[in-house]
CSV table of N, CA and C in Angstrom, one decimal:
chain,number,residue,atom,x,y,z
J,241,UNK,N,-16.5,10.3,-1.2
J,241,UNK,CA,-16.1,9.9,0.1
J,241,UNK,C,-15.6,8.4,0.2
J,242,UNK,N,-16.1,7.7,-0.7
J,242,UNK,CA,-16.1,6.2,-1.0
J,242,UNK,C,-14.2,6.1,-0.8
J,243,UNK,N,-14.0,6.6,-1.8
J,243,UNK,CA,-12.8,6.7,-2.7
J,243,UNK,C,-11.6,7.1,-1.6
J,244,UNK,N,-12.1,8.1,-0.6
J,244,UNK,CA,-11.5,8.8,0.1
J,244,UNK,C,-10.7,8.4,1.1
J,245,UNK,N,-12.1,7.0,1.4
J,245,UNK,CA,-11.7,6.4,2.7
J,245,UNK,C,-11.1,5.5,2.5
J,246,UNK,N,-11.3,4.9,1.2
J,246,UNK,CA,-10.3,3.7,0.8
J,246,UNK,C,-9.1,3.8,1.2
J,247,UNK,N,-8.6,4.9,0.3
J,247,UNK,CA,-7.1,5.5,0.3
J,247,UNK,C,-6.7,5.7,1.7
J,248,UNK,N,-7.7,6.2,2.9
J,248,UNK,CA,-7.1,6.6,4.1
J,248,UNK,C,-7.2,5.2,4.6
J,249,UNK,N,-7.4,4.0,4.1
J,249,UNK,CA,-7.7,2.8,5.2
J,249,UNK,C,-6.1,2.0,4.5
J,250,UNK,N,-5.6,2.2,3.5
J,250,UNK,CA,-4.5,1.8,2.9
J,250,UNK,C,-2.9,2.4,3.2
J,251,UNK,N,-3.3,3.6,3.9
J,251,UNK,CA,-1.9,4.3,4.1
J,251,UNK,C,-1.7,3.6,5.0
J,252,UNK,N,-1.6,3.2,6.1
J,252,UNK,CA,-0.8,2.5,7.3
J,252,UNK,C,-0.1,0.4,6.8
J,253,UNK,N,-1.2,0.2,6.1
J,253,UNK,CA,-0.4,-0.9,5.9
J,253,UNK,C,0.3,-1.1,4.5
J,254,UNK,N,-0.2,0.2,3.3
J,254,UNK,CA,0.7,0.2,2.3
J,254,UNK,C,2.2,1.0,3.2
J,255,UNK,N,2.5,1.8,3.6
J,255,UNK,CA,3.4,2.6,4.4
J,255,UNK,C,4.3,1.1,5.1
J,256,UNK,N,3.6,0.8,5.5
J,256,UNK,CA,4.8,-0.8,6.1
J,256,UNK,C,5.0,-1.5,4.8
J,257,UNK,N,4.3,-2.1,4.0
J,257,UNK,CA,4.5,-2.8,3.2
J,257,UNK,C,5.8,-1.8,2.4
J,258,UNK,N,6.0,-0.5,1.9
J,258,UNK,CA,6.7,0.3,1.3
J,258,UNK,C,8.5,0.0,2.1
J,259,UNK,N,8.1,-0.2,3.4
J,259,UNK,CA,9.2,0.3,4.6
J,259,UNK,C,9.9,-1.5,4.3
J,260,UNK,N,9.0,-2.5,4.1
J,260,UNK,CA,9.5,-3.8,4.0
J,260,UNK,C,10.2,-4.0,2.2
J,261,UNK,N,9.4,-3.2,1.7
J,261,UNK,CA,10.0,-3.3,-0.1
J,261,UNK,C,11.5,-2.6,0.1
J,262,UNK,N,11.7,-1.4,0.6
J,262,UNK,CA,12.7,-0.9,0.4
J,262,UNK,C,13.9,-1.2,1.4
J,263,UNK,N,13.5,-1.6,2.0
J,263,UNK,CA,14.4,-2.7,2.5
J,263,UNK,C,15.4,-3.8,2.3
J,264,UNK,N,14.3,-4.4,1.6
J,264,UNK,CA,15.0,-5.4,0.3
J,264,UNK,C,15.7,-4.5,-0.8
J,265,UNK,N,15.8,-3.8,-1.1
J,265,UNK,CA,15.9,-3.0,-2.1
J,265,UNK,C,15.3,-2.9,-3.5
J,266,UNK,N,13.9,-3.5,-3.1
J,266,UNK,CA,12.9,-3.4,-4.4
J,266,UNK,C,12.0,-2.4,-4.3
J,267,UNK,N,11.8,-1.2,-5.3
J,267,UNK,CA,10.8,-0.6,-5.5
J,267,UNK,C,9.7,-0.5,-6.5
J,268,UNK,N,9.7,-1.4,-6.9
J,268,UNK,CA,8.8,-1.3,-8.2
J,268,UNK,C,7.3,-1.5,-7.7
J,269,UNK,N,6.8,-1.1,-6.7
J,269,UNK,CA,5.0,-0.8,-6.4
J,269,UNK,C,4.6,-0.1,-7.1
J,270,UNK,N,3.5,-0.3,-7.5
J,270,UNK,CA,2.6,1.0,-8.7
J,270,UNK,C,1.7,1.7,-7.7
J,271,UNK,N,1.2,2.1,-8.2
J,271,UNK,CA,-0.4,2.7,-7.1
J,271,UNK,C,-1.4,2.1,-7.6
J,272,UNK,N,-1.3,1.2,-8.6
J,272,UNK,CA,-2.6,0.5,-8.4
J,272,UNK,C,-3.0,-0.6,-7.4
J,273,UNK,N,-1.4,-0.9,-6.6
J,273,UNK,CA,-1.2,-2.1,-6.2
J,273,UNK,C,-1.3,-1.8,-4.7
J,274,UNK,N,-2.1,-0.5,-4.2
J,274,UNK,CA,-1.9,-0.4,-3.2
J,274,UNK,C,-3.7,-0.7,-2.4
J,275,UNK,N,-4.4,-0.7,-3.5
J,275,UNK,CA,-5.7,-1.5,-3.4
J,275,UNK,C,-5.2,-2.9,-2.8
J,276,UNK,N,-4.8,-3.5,-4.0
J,276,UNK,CA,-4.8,-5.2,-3.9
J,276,UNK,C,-3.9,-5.4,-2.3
J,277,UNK,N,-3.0,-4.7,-2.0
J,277,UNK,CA,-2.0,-5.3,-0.8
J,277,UNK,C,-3.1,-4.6,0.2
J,278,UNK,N,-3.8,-3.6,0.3
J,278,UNK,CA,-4.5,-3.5,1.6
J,278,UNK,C,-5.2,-4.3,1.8
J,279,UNK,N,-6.7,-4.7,0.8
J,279,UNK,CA,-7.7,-6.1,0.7
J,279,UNK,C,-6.9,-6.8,1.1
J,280,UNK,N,-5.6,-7.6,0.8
J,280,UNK,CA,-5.2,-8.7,0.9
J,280,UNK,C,-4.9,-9.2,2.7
J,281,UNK,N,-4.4,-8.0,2.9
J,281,UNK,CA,-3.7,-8.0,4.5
J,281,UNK,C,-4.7,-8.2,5.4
């Protein structure tokens, strides 16, 4: 459940951070990096 909820508390601001990457026209996010940019925000 831990795990579960993490991932569901990261979709909304990894999802904008994605929408601001590809914009610029960089895609190179991993999915590990989707931890560190949620904590961070």
């Amino acid at each position: 459940m831990s795990e579960q909820y993490r991932k569901r508390r990261c979709i909304v601001p990894v999802d904008g951070f994605f929408e601001w990457r590809r914009s610029r026209g960089d895609h190179y996010l991993f999915s590990g990096d989707h931890y560190f940019i949620a904590s961070t925000l």
